[in-house]
Amino acid sequence: MKLLSSFVSSVLFAANSRTTWFIDGNNLMGHKGTPRDPQTIADKLKPIEQASSDLSVILVWDGRAGKDTVSVEPSSNGESSSVNGSILQVVSLAEGMSTDDYILEQLQQMKKSEFAASSSVMVVTADRAFRRQILESKPMVSGVVNPLVFWKRYRPRLSGMKSDYRNQPKKENAQ
């Protein structure tokens, strides 16, 4: 009986599982091989919206001088990911706020939510100290990915440009 209940809970977890990606935009932009413009990075992440519905991508930019409010740019269809299930959300923080603090705050809020057990989080950052802090949030945080690895390996797969290596039957050509 115990084995059956653990099997059922694992199946329910897999069925309701949603992955959230937090991306430190400044870390991503600072690597060789990635665009140097925040708008270009956001534009290159937009194809993820058409490829998958079981994930959420939150691109976070550090606060800039003269900016006194946090701005959240919803996806291209005008919906906010936290409200309407949109995939891509761009967050620009107010002056003095750091991406690291924002992501840690969001992780704390996610832990308190009812969906914490059925969601996993991946974080894209190059900051080693921040990486250690994030990994203390296991099991909710599945892993931390280097920005260049995300850009070259994960982004194409999440966008549907490359195979994700799932075994699926081939589609027959309609003639």
Coordinates of C-alpha atoms in Angstrom, one line a residue:
M1 CA 0.0 0.0 0.0
K2 CA 2.8 2.4 0.9
L3 CA 4.5 1.7 -2.5
L4 CA 1.3 2.4 -4.3
S5 CA 0.8 5.7 -2.6
S6 CA 4.3 6.8 -3.3
F7 CA 3.9 5.8 -7.0
V8 CA 0.6 7.8 -7.2
S9 CA 2.2 10.9 -5.7
S10 CA 5.1 10.7 -8.1
V11 CA 2.8 10.4 -11.1
L12 CA 0.8 13.4 -9.9
F13 CA 4.0 15.4 -9.3
A14 CA 5.1 14.6 -12.9
A15 CA 1.7 15.5 -14.3
N16 CA 1.5 18.9 -12.5
S17 CA 5.2 19.7 -12.6
R18 CA 6.2 23.2 -13.8
T19 CA 9.7 24.5 -14.2
T20 CA 10.6 28.1 -13.6
W21 CA 13.8 29.5 -14.9
F22 CA 15.3 32.6 -13.2
I23 CA 17.9 34.3 -15.4
D24 CA 20.4 36.8 -14.1
G25 CA 20.4 39.1 -17.2
N26 CA 23.6 40.9 -16.3
N27 CA 25.5 37.7 -15.9
L28 CA 24.1 36.4 -19.2
M29 CA 25.0 39.6 -21.0
G30 CA 28.6 39.6 -19.7
H31 CA 29.6 36.3 -21.3
K32 CA 31.4 35.9 -24.6
G33 CA 29.1 34.5 -27.2
T34 CA 25.9 36.1 -25.9
P35 CA 24.3 39.4 -27.1
R36 CA 25.5 42.6 -25.4
D37 CA 22.1 44.2 -25.5
P38 CA 19.3 43.5 -23.1
Q39 CA 16.6 43.9 -25.7
T40 CA 18.3 41.4 -28.0
I41 CA 18.5 38.9 -25.2
A42 CA 14.8 39.3 -24.5
D43 CA 14.0 39.0 -28.2
K44 CA 16.1 35.8 -28.5
L45 CA 14.2 34.2 -25.6
K46 CA 10.8 34.9 -27.0
P47 CA 10.7 31.7 -29.2
I48 CA 10.5 29.8 -25.9
E49 CA 6.8 31.0 -25.6
Q50 CA 5.8 29.0 -28.7
A51 CA 7.7 25.9 -27.8
S52 CA 6.5 24.9 -24.3
S53 CA 3.7 25.6 -22.0
D54 CA 5.0 23.8 -18.9
L55 CA 7.7 26.3 -18.0
S56 CA 8.1 29.9 -17.0
V57 CA 11.2 32.1 -17.8
I58 CA 11.9 35.2 -15.7
L59 CA 14.7 37.4 -17.0
V60 CA 15.8 39.7 -14.3
W61 CA 18.0 42.9 -14.7
D62 CA 19.8 44.7 -11.9
G63 CA 18.6 48.1 -10.8
R64 CA 20.0 51.0 -12.8
A65 CA 20.8 54.6 -11.7
G66 CA 17.8 56.9 -11.8
K67 CA 15.3 54.1 -11.8
D68 CA 13.0 54.2 -8.8
T69 CA 10.5 51.5 -9.5
V70 CA 10.5 47.8 -10.4
S71 CA 9.1 47.3 -13.9
V72 CA 7.7 44.0 -15.1
E73 CA 7.4 43.6 -18.9
P74 CA 4.9 41.0 -19.7
S75 CA 5.4 38.7 -22.7
S76 CA 4.5 39.7 -26.2
N77 CA 0.9 38.6 -25.8
G78 CA 0.4 41.1 -22.9
E79 CA 0.1 38.6 -20.1
S80 CA 2.1 38.4 -16.9
S81 CA 3.5 35.0 -16.1
S82 CA 2.6 35.1 -12.5
V83 CA -1.0 35.8 -13.3
N84 CA -2.0 34.3 -16.6
G85 CA 0.5 31.5 -17.3
S86 CA 2.6 33.3 -19.8
I87 CA 6.1 31.9 -20.5
L88 CA 8.5 34.9 -20.6
Q89 CA 8.6 37.8 -18.2
V90 CA 11.3 40.5 -18.1
V91 CA 11.8 42.2 -14.7
S92 CA 13.9 45.5 -14.4
L93 CA 14.6 46.3 -10.8
A94 CA 14.8 49.7 -9.2
E95 CA 18.1 51.5 -8.4
G96 CA 20.0 49.7 -5.7
M97 CA 18.2 46.4 -6.0
S98 CA 20.2 43.3 -7.0
T99 CA 19.1 40.4 -9.1
D100 CA 20.4 38.0 -6.5
D101 CA 18.2 39.5 -3.8
Y102 CA 15.1 39.5 -6.1
I103 CA 15.6 35.8 -7.0
L104 CA 16.1 34.8 -3.4
E105 CA 12.9 36.7 -2.4
Q106 CA 11.0 35.0 -5.2
L107 CA 12.2 31.6 -4.1
Q108 CA 11.1 32.3 -0.5
Q109 CA 7.6 33.2 -1.8
M110 CA 7.5 30.1 -4.0
K111 CA 8.3 27.9 -1.0
K112 CA 5.4 29.3 0.9
S113 CA 3.0 28.8 -2.0
E114 CA 0.8 25.7 -2.5
F115 CA 2.6 24.8 -5.8
A116 CA 6.0 24.5 -4.2
A117 CA 5.8 20.7 -4.1
S118 CA 5.0 20.5 -7.8
S119 CA 7.4 23.0 -9.2
S120 CA 11.1 23.0 -9.8
V121 CA 13.4 26.0 -10.3
M122 CA 16.5 26.4 -12.4
V123 CA 18.7 29.5 -12.0
V124 CA 21.1 30.9 -14.5
T125 CA 24.0 32.8 -12.9
A126 CA 27.7 32.9 -12.9
D127 CA 28.0 34.2 -9.3
R128 CA 29.6 31.4 -7.2
A129 CA 28.5 32.8 -3.8
F130 CA 25.0 33.2 -5.1
R131 CA 25.1 29.7 -6.5
R132 CA 25.9 28.3 -3.0
Q133 CA 23.0 30.3 -1.5
I134 CA 20.5 29.0 -4.1
L135 CA 21.5 25.4 -3.8
E136 CA 20.6 25.5 -0.1
S137 CA 17.0 25.8 -1.3
K138 CA 16.9 22.2 -2.6
P139 CA 14.8 20.2 -3.4
M140 CA 12.8 23.0 -5.0
V141 CA 15.9 24.3 -6.8
S142 CA 16.8 21.6 -9.3
G143 CA 20.1 23.2 -10.4
V144 CA 22.1 26.3 -11.3
V145 CA 23.3 26.7 -14.8
N146 CA 26.2 28.7 -16.1
P147 CA 25.0 31.5 -18.4
L148 CA 27.0 30.4 -21.4
V149 CA 25.8 26.8 -21.0
F150 CA 22.2 28.1 -20.8
W151 CA 22.6 30.2 -24.0
K152 CA 24.3 27.5 -26.1
R153 CA 22.6 24.3 -24.8
Y154 CA 19.3 25.0 -22.9
R155 CA 17.9 28.0 -24.9
P156 CA 17.9 26.2 -28.2
R157 CA 16.2 23.2 -26.6
L158 CA 13.6 25.2 -24.7
S159 CA 12.9 27.2 -27.9
G160 CA 12.3 24.0 -29.9
M161 CA 15.2 24.6 -32.2
K162 CA 16.9 21.4 -31.2
S163 CA 15.8 18.0 -30.0
D164 CA 15.3 17.5 -26.3
Y165 CA 16.0 13.8 -26.7
R166 CA 12.6 12.6 -25.7
N167 CA 11.5 9.4 -27.3
Q168 CA 8.5 10.3 -29.4
P169 CA 7.0 8.6 -32.5
K170 CA 7.9 10.3 -35.8
K171 CA 5.2 12.3 -37.4
E172 CA 4.0 10.9 -40.7
N173 CA 4.2 13.2 -43.7
A174 CA 0.8 14.1 -45.0
Q175 CA 0.6 13.7 -48.8

